Amino acid sequence: MLRPFPYFAHFHILRTSKFTKTLLVKKIPLEILGLSSSQSQSGSFALILGEKTGNRRLPIIIGMFEAQSIAIQIEKINPNRPLTHDLFKSFAEQVHVAVLEVLISDLKEGVFYSKIVCSDGATTFELDSRPSDAIAIGLRFGVPIFTVESVLSEAGIILSDLDENAEDSDDDEDDDDEDDDAGLGADKPAPEPREPSGQVPVDELTKMLAQAIDREDYEKAAKIRDELDKRKDS
């Protein structure tokens, strides 16, 4: 069996059933930059991927379950019961199959397509997958995430565009603040003080963390864990 040269490590071989011709397509490494609620689709989340060697961003809308699974792995939270992607990893390890990489390979009519590249030690093969599932599984195996230029050119967002939009938004907020300040009177009640998180003892936070994990409320568990980490660092 022919082995690929190291030069081809960042290229992907595309094969079709009708043609024996192979095409080498350069792969672009990506990293996860953020995960937030989608403002355009209720109940969905926006997963933001960034080009490691450039300034383009690739936003992908994913479902709530997949977002939770990705967030759990990023936050290094161990659920009491394995999620579907944890089960996939356990099964793959039992049958001695390793995941090598995740490739967001295509974009058709606004829908992303991806492949999970696997190996059993003798053969390398691909599994078709939604990007959200592929990334959730890839995170559990600690493998790189790639895409191709055609996908990034069509759906990518240049970072400078995002900065300009953010600056415009900040300017608008400043204008609104000035208008609000101009209309303030002496009769307006002062805002109620928030209870500082430092008042909650560490032991109590630890209990709250365990309870959140038991209830599988991983979003709350991540926030509590972040607060505990801040306490340790301070």
PDB file of C-alpha atoms in Angstrom:
ATOM      1  CA  MET A   1       0.000   0.000   0.000  1.00  0.00           C
ATOM      2  CA  LEU A   2       1.328   3.424  -0.929  1.00  0.00           C
ATOM      3  CA  ARG A   3       2.105   5.726   1.959  1.00  0.00           C
ATOM      4  CA  PRO A   4       1.608   9.513   1.591  1.00  0.00           C
ATOM      5  CA  PHE A   5       4.697  11.671   1.684  1.00  0.00           C
ATOM      6  CA  PRO A   6       4.999  14.112   4.616  1.00  0.00           C
ATOM      7  CA  TYR A   7       4.558  16.969   2.112  1.00  0.00           C
ATOM      8  CA  PHE A   8       0.946  15.890   1.649  1.00  0.00           C
ATOM      9  CA  ALA A   9       0.099  16.133   5.356  1.00  0.00           C
ATOM     10  CA  HIS A  10      -1.939  19.292   4.763  1.00  0.00           C
ATOM     11  CA  PHE A  11      -3.643  18.050   1.627  1.00  0.00           C
ATOM     12  CA  HIS A  12      -6.766  15.929   1.326  1.00  0.00           C
ATOM     13  CA  ILE A  13      -7.359  13.338  -1.402  1.00  0.00           C
ATOM     14  CA  LEU A  14     -10.860  13.576  -2.867  1.00  0.00           C
ATOM     15  CA  ARG A  15     -12.159  10.394  -4.501  1.00  0.00           C
ATOM     16  CA  THR A  16     -15.373   9.729  -6.409  1.00  0.00           C
ATOM     17  CA  SER A  17     -17.074   6.479  -7.306  1.00  0.00           C
ATOM     18  CA  LYS A  18     -17.209   7.378 -11.011  1.00  0.00           C
ATOM     19  CA  PHE A  19     -13.666   8.589 -11.471  1.00  0.00           C
ATOM     20  CA  THR A  20     -10.389   7.118 -10.404  1.00  0.00           C
ATOM     21  CA  LYS A  21      -8.757  10.528 -10.665  1.00  0.00           C
ATOM     22  CA  THR A  22      -7.663  11.972  -7.345  1.00  0.00           C
ATOM     23  CA  LEU A  23      -7.383  15.643  -6.486  1.00  0.00           C
ATOM     24  CA  LEU A  24      -5.123  17.112  -3.874  1.00  0.00           C
ATOM     25  CA  VAL A  25      -6.924  19.873  -2.015  1.00  0.00           C
ATOM     26  CA  LYS A  26      -5.050  22.007   0.477  1.00  0.00           C
ATOM     27  CA  LYS A  27      -6.459  21.827   3.998  1.00  0.00           C
ATOM     28  CA  ILE A  28      -6.746  24.930   6.168  1.00  0.00           C
ATOM     29  CA  PRO A  29      -6.384  24.374   9.929  1.00  0.00           C
ATOM     30  CA  LEU A  30      -9.103  25.820  12.147  1.00  0.00           C
ATOM     31  CA  GLU A  31      -9.549  26.447  15.861  1.00  0.00           C
ATOM     32  CA  ILE A  32     -12.627  26.966  18.012  1.00  0.00           C
ATOM     33  CA  LEU A  33     -12.973  30.617  19.001  1.00  0.00           C
ATOM     34  CA  GLY A  34     -16.375  30.737  20.630  1.00  0.00           C
ATOM     35  CA  LEU A  35     -19.824  29.265  21.165  1.00  0.00           C
ATOM     36  CA  SER A  36     -22.875  31.421  21.799  1.00  0.00           C
ATOM     37  CA  SER A  37     -26.644  31.484  21.406  1.00  0.00           C
ATOM     38  CA  SER A  38     -27.754  32.181  17.864  1.00  0.00           C
ATOM     39  CA  GLN A  39     -29.615  35.457  17.439  1.00  0.00           C
ATOM     40  CA  SER A  40     -31.050  34.379  14.095  1.00  0.00           C
ATOM     41  CA  GLN A  41     -32.410  30.935  15.030  1.00  0.00           C
ATOM     42  CA  SER A  42     -34.117  30.305  18.341  1.00  0.00           C
ATOM     43  CA  GLY A  43     -32.825  27.269  20.225  1.00  0.00           C
ATOM     44  CA  SER A  44     -29.667  27.094  18.116  1.00  0.00           C
ATOM     45  CA  PHE A  45     -26.089  28.091  18.781  1.00  0.00           C
ATOM     46  CA  ALA A  46     -23.353  29.723  16.729  1.00  0.00           C
ATOM     47  CA  LEU A  47     -20.033  27.900  16.707  1.00  0.00           C
ATOM     48  CA  ILE A  48     -17.256  30.240  15.597  1.00  0.00           C
ATOM     49  CA  LEU A  49     -14.198  28.656  14.001  1.00  0.00           C
ATOM     50  CA  GLY A  50     -11.109  30.687  13.157  1.00  0.00           C
ATOM     51  CA  GLU A  51      -8.437  30.257  10.532  1.00  0.00           C
ATOM     52  CA  LYS A  52      -5.210  29.539  12.414  1.00  0.00           C
ATOM     53  CA  THR A  53      -2.990  31.119   9.794  1.00  0.00           C
ATOM     54  CA  GLY A  54      -5.271  33.975   8.754  1.00  0.00           C
ATOM     55  CA  ASN A  55      -7.977  36.381   9.839  1.00  0.00           C
ATOM     56  CA  ARG A  56     -11.070  34.646   8.502  1.00  0.00           C
ATOM     57  CA  ARG A  57     -13.828  33.274  10.719  1.00  0.00           C
ATOM     58  CA  LEU A  58     -16.250  30.469   9.897  1.00  0.00           C
ATOM     59  CA  PRO A  59     -19.581  30.633  11.791  1.00  0.00           C
ATOM     60  CA  ILE A  60     -21.692  27.459  11.835  1.00  0.00           C
ATOM     61  CA  ILE A  61     -25.183  27.205  13.329  1.00  0.00           C
ATOM     62  CA  ILE A  62     -25.564  24.013  15.384  1.00  0.00           C
ATOM     63  CA  GLY A  63     -28.206  22.418  17.586  1.00  0.00           C
ATOM     64  CA  MET A  64     -28.529  22.677  21.345  1.00  0.00           C
ATOM     65  CA  PHE A  65     -27.444  19.089  22.074  1.00  0.00           C
ATOM     66  CA  GLU A  66     -24.322  19.339  19.923  1.00  0.00           C
ATOM     67  CA  ALA A  67     -23.481  22.734  21.443  1.00  0.00           C
ATOM     68  CA  GLN A  68     -23.803  21.261  24.929  1.00  0.00           C
ATOM     69  CA  SER A  69     -21.585  18.320  23.977  1.00  0.00           C
ATOM     70  CA  ILE A  70     -18.911  20.639  22.555  1.00  0.00           C
ATOM     71  CA  ALA A  71     -19.075  22.974  25.561  1.00  0.00           C
ATOM     72  CA  ILE A  72     -18.733  20.071  28.012  1.00  0.00           C
ATOM     73  CA  GLN A  73     -15.555  18.887  26.315  1.00  0.00           C
ATOM     74  CA  ILE A  74     -14.083  22.385  26.072  1.00  0.00           C
ATOM     75  CA  GLU A  75     -14.790  22.997  29.761  1.00  0.00           C
ATOM     76  CA  LYS A  76     -13.398  19.548  30.693  1.00  0.00           C
ATOM     77  CA  ILE A  77     -16.587  18.579  32.556  1.00  0.00           C
ATOM     78  CA  ASN A  78     -17.143  14.860  33.166  1.00  0.00           C
ATOM     79  CA  PRO A  79     -20.866  14.019  32.956  1.00  0.00           C
ATOM     80  CA  ASN A  80     -22.246  11.275  35.153  1.00  0.00           C
ATOM     81  CA  ARG A  81     -23.592   9.472  32.106  1.00  0.00           C
ATOM     82  CA  PRO A  82     -21.780   9.353  28.754  1.00  0.00           C
ATOM     83  CA  LEU A  83     -23.203  11.481  25.967  1.00  0.00           C
ATOM     84  CA  THR A  84     -23.569  10.133  22.431  1.00  0.00           C
ATOM     85  CA  HIS A  85     -20.164  11.462  21.376  1.00  0.00           C
ATOM     86  CA  ASP A  86     -18.539   9.929  24.470  1.00  0.00           C
ATOM     87  CA  LEU A  87     -20.138   6.617  23.508  1.00  0.00           C
ATOM     88  CA  PHE A  88     -18.707   6.917  19.989  1.00  0.00           C
ATOM     89  CA  LYS A  89     -15.226   7.417  21.433  1.00  0.00           C
ATOM     90  CA  SER A  90     -15.559   4.429  23.778  1.00  0.00           C
ATOM     91  CA  PHE A  91     -16.804   2.215  20.965  1.00  0.00           C
ATOM     92  CA  ALA A  92     -14.036   3.324  18.597  1.00  0.00           C
ATOM     93  CA  GLU A  93     -11.392   2.596  21.221  1.00  0.00           C
ATOM     94  CA  GLN A  94     -12.819  -0.868  21.872  1.00  0.00           C
ATOM     95  CA  VAL A  95     -12.614  -1.798  18.182  1.00  0.00           C
ATOM     96  CA  HIS A  96      -9.167  -0.164  17.875  1.00  0.00           C
ATOM     97  CA  VAL A  97     -10.194   2.649  15.557  1.00  0.00           C
ATOM     98  CA  ALA A  98      -8.547   6.048  15.941  1.00  0.00           C
ATOM     99  CA  VAL A  99      -9.854   9.384  14.708  1.00  0.00           C
ATOM    100  CA  LEU A 100      -7.114  11.262  12.846  1.00  0.00           C
ATOM    101  CA  GLU A 101      -8.773  14.555  11.928  1.00  0.00           C
ATOM    102  CA  VAL A 102     -12.000  16.379  11.162  1.00  0.00           C
ATOM    103  CA  LEU A 103     -12.525  18.007   7.765  1.00  0.00           C
ATOM    104  CA  ILE A 104     -15.313  20.462   6.920  1.00  0.00           C
ATOM    105  CA  SER A 105     -15.292  19.464   3.303  1.00  0.00           C
ATOM    106  CA  ASP A 106     -18.170  21.131   1.488  1.00  0.00           C
ATOM    107  CA  LEU A 107     -20.930  23.734   1.542  1.00  0.00           C
ATOM    108  CA  LYS A 108     -24.054  23.178  -0.545  1.00  0.00           C
ATOM    109  CA  GLU A 109     -27.102  25.465  -0.476  1.00  0.00           C
ATOM    110  CA  GLY A 110     -26.055  26.862   2.879  1.00  0.00           C
ATOM    111  CA  VAL A 111     -25.512  23.429   4.469  1.00  0.00           C
ATOM    112  CA  PHE A 112     -22.057  22.386   5.692  1.00  0.00           C
ATOM    113  CA  TYR A 113     -20.750  18.855   5.164  1.00  0.00           C
ATOM    114  CA  SER A 114     -17.837  17.240   6.936  1.00  0.00           C
ATOM    115  CA  LYS A 115     -15.837  14.045   7.209  1.00  0.00           C
ATOM    116  CA  ILE A 116     -14.292  12.249  10.157  1.00  0.00           C
ATOM    117  CA  VAL A 117     -11.011  10.708   9.003  1.00  0.00           C
ATOM    118  CA  CYS A 118     -10.318   7.439  10.854  1.00  0.00           C
ATOM    119  CA  SER A 119      -7.780   4.643  10.846  1.00  0.00           C
ATOM    120  CA  ASP A 120      -7.721   1.084  12.148  1.00  0.00           C
ATOM    121  CA  GLY A 121      -3.944   0.901  11.827  1.00  0.00           C
ATOM    122  CA  ALA A 122      -4.026  -0.682   8.394  1.00  0.00           C
ATOM    123  CA  THR A 123      -6.618   1.354   6.514  1.00  0.00           C
ATOM    124  CA  THR A 124      -7.584   5.009   6.555  1.00  0.00           C
ATOM    125  CA  PHE A 125     -11.247   5.704   5.868  1.00  0.00           C
ATOM    126  CA  GLU A 126     -13.768   8.548   6.120  1.00  0.00           C
ATOM    127  CA  LEU A 127     -17.159   8.862   7.780  1.00  0.00           C
ATOM    128  CA  ASP A 128     -19.652  11.427   6.540  1.00  0.00           C
ATOM    129  CA  SER A 129     -20.908  13.612   9.356  1.00  0.00           C
ATOM    130  CA  ARG A 130     -22.492  16.901  10.286  1.00  0.00           C
ATOM    131  CA  PRO A 131     -19.799  19.403  11.322  1.00  0.00           C
ATOM    132  CA  SER A 132     -21.252  19.699  14.835  1.00  0.00           C
ATOM    133  CA  ASP A 133     -21.004  15.954  15.472  1.00  0.00           C
ATOM    134  CA  ALA A 134     -17.607  15.735  13.795  1.00  0.00           C
ATOM    135  CA  ILE A 135     -16.193  18.552  15.938  1.00  0.00           C
ATOM    136  CA  ALA A 136     -17.694  17.148  19.149  1.00  0.00           C
ATOM    137  CA  ILE A 137     -16.053  13.796  18.385  1.00  0.00           C
ATOM    138  CA  GLY A 138     -12.803  15.390  17.222  1.00  0.00           C
ATOM    139  CA  LEU A 139     -12.490  17.296  20.494  1.00  0.00           C
ATOM    140  CA  ARG A 140     -12.738  14.043  22.433  1.00  0.00           C
ATOM    141  CA  PHE A 141      -9.918  12.537  20.397  1.00  0.00           C
ATOM    142  CA  GLY A 142      -7.865  15.725  20.492  1.00  0.00           C
ATOM    143  CA  VAL A 143      -7.436  15.855  16.716  1.00  0.00           C
ATOM    144  CA  PRO A 144      -7.095  18.889  14.419  1.00  0.00           C
ATOM    145  CA  ILE A 145      -9.993  20.497  12.561  1.00  0.00           C
ATOM    146  CA  PHE A 146      -9.560  21.478   8.914  1.00  0.00           C
ATOM    147  CA  THR A 147     -11.555  22.982   6.089  1.00  0.00           C
ATOM    148  CA  VAL A 148     -10.866  23.720   2.426  1.00  0.00           C
ATOM    149  CA  GLU A 149     -10.494  27.027   0.609  1.00  0.00           C
ATOM    150  CA  SER A 150     -13.771  26.716  -1.285  1.00  0.00           C
ATOM    151  CA  VAL A 151     -15.737  26.528   1.991  1.00  0.00           C
ATOM    152  CA  LEU A 152     -13.827  29.333   3.691  1.00  0.00           C
ATOM    153  CA  SER A 153     -14.065  31.576   0.620  1.00  0.00           C
ATOM    154  CA  GLU A 154     -17.829  31.168   0.408  1.00  0.00           C
ATOM    155  CA  ALA A 155     -18.829  31.226   4.088  1.00  0.00           C
ATOM    156  CA  GLY A 156     -15.837  32.819   5.821  1.00  0.00           C
ATOM    157  CA  ILE A 157     -15.993  36.260   7.420  1.00  0.00           C
ATOM    158  CA  ILE A 158     -12.944  38.533   7.381  1.00  0.00           C
ATOM    159  CA  LEU A 159     -11.920  39.634  10.858  1.00  0.00           C
ATOM    160  CA  SER A 160     -11.592  43.284   9.816  1.00  0.00           C
ATOM    161  CA  ASP A 161     -15.283  43.279   8.866  1.00  0.00           C
ATOM    162  CA  LEU A 162     -16.192  42.020  12.319  1.00  0.00           C
ATOM    163  CA  ASP A 163     -14.056  44.713  13.959  1.00  0.00           C
ATOM    164  CA  GLU A 164     -15.747  47.472  11.970  1.00  0.00           C
ATOM    165  CA  ASN A 165     -19.197  46.185  12.907  1.00  0.00           C
ATOM    166  CA  ALA A 166     -18.168  45.968  16.557  1.00  0.00           C
ATOM    167  CA  GLU A 167     -16.830  49.530  16.503  1.00  0.00           C
ATOM    168  CA  ASP A 168     -20.063  50.795  14.936  1.00  0.00           C
ATOM    169  CA  SER A 169     -22.048  48.964  17.584  1.00  0.00           C
ATOM    170  CA  ASP A 170     -19.903  50.456  20.358  1.00  0.00           C
ATOM    171  CA  ASP A 171     -20.385  53.960  18.929  1.00  0.00           C
ATOM    172  CA  ASP A 172     -24.145  53.464  18.878  1.00  0.00           C
ATOM    173  CA  GLU A 173     -24.113  52.250  22.469  1.00  0.00           C
ATOM    174  CA  ASP A 174     -22.056  55.282  23.521  1.00  0.00           C
ATOM    175  CA  ASP A 175     -24.567  57.593  21.868  1.00  0.00           C
ATOM    176  CA  ASP A 176     -27.423  55.827  23.628  1.00  0.00           C
ATOM    177  CA  ASP A 177     -25.608  56.119  26.949  1.00  0.00           C
ATOM    178  CA  GLU A 178     -25.146  59.862  26.456  1.00  0.00           C
ATOM    179  CA  ASP A 179     -28.858  60.270  25.697  1.00  0.00           C
ATOM    180  CA  ASP A 180     -29.791  58.247  28.764  1.00  0.00           C
ATOM    181  CA  ASP A 181     -27.429  60.234  30.973  1.00  0.00           C
ATOM    182  CA  ALA A 182     -28.914  63.482  29.690  1.00  0.00           C
ATOM    183  CA  GLY A 183     -32.387  62.370  30.735  1.00  0.00           C
ATOM    184  CA  LEU A 184     -31.489  61.211  34.234  1.00  0.00           C
ATOM    185  CA  GLY A 185     -33.216  63.019  37.085  1.00  0.00           C
ATOM    186  CA  ALA A 186     -32.790  63.065  40.800  1.00  0.00           C
ATOM    187  CA  ASP A 187     -35.960  61.020  41.198  1.00  0.00           C
ATOM    188  CA  LYS A 188     -34.577  57.993  39.366  1.00  0.00           C
ATOM    189  CA  PRO A 189     -33.838  55.221  41.867  1.00  0.00           C
ATOM    190  CA  ALA A 190     -30.306  53.952  42.119  1.00  0.00           C
ATOM    191  CA  PRO A 191     -29.699  50.432  40.751  1.00  0.00           C
ATOM    192  CA  GLU A 192     -29.884  47.656  43.274  1.00  0.00           C
ATOM    193  CA  PRO A 193     -26.440  46.385  44.245  1.00  0.00           C
ATOM    194  CA  ARG A 194     -25.611  42.891  43.035  1.00  0.00           C
ATOM    195  CA  GLU A 195     -24.570  40.282  45.500  1.00  0.00           C
ATOM    196  CA  PRO A 196     -20.850  39.675  44.999  1.00  0.00           C
ATOM    197  CA  SER A 197     -20.055  36.100  44.076  1.00  0.00           C
ATOM    198  CA  GLY A 198     -17.260  36.140  46.648  1.00  0.00           C
ATOM    199  CA  GLN A 199     -19.843  35.893  49.433  1.00  0.00           C
ATOM    200  CA  VAL A 200     -20.524  32.262  48.500  1.00  0.00           C
ATOM    201  CA  PRO A 201     -18.009  30.016  50.281  1.00  0.00           C
ATOM    202  CA  VAL A 202     -15.840  27.714  48.221  1.00  0.00           C
ATOM    203  CA  ASP A 203     -17.326  24.650  49.931  1.00  0.00           C
ATOM    204  CA  GLU A 204     -20.802  25.783  48.936  1.00  0.00           C
ATOM    205  CA  LEU A 205     -19.715  26.400  45.358  1.00  0.00           C
ATOM    206  CA  THR A 206     -18.234  22.901  45.232  1.00  0.00           C
ATOM    207  CA  LYS A 207     -21.563  21.451  46.370  1.00  0.00           C
ATOM    208  CA  MET A 208     -23.418  23.552  43.800  1.00  0.00           C
ATOM    209  CA  LEU A 209     -21.061  22.265  41.104  1.00  0.00           C
ATOM    210  CA  ALA A 210     -21.759  18.643  42.046  1.00  0.00           C
ATOM    211  CA  GLN A 211     -25.510  19.304  42.092  1.00  0.00           C
ATOM    212  CA  ALA A 212     -25.413  20.967  38.677  1.00  0.00           C
ATOM    213  CA  ILE A 213     -23.554  18.004  37.203  1.00  0.00           C
ATOM    214  CA  ASP A 214     -26.026  15.586  38.795  1.00  0.00           C
ATOM    215  CA  ARG A 215     -28.885  17.519  37.156  1.00  0.00           C
ATOM    216  CA  GLU A 216     -26.890  17.576  33.893  1.00  0.00           C
ATOM    217  CA  ASP A 217     -27.091  21.384  33.910  1.00  0.00           C
ATOM    218  CA  TYR A 218     -23.680  21.719  32.311  1.00  0.00           C
ATOM    219  CA  GLU A 219     -24.022  25.389  31.422  1.00  0.00           C
ATOM    220  CA  LYS A 220     -24.438  26.291  35.096  1.00  0.00           C
ATOM    221  CA  ALA A 221     -21.709  23.830  36.062  1.00  0.00           C
ATOM    222  CA  ALA A 222     -19.276  25.556  33.695  1.00  0.00           C
ATOM    223  CA  LYS A 223     -19.996  28.963  35.262  1.00  0.00           C
ATOM    224  CA  ILE A 224     -19.500  27.607  38.787  1.00  0.00           C
ATOM    225  CA  ARG A 225     -16.287  25.904  37.767  1.00  0.00           C
ATOM    226  CA  ASP A 226     -15.007  29.158  36.257  1.00  0.00           C
ATOM    227  CA  GLU A 227     -15.739  30.940  39.545  1.00  0.00           C
ATOM    228  CA  LEU A 228     -13.863  28.259  41.481  1.00  0.00           C
ATOM    229  CA  ASP A 229     -10.908  28.629  39.130  1.00  0.00           C
ATOM    230  CA  LYS A 230     -10.875  32.388  39.703  1.00  0.00           C
ATOM    231  CA  ARG A 231     -10.811  31.804  43.455  1.00  0.00           C
ATOM    232  CA  LYS A 232      -7.837  29.469  43.126  1.00  0.00           C
ATOM    233  CA  ASP A 233      -5.914  31.969  41.000  1.00  0.00           C
ATOM    234  CA  SER A 234      -6.573  34.905  43.328  1.00  0.00           C
TER     235      SER A 234
END
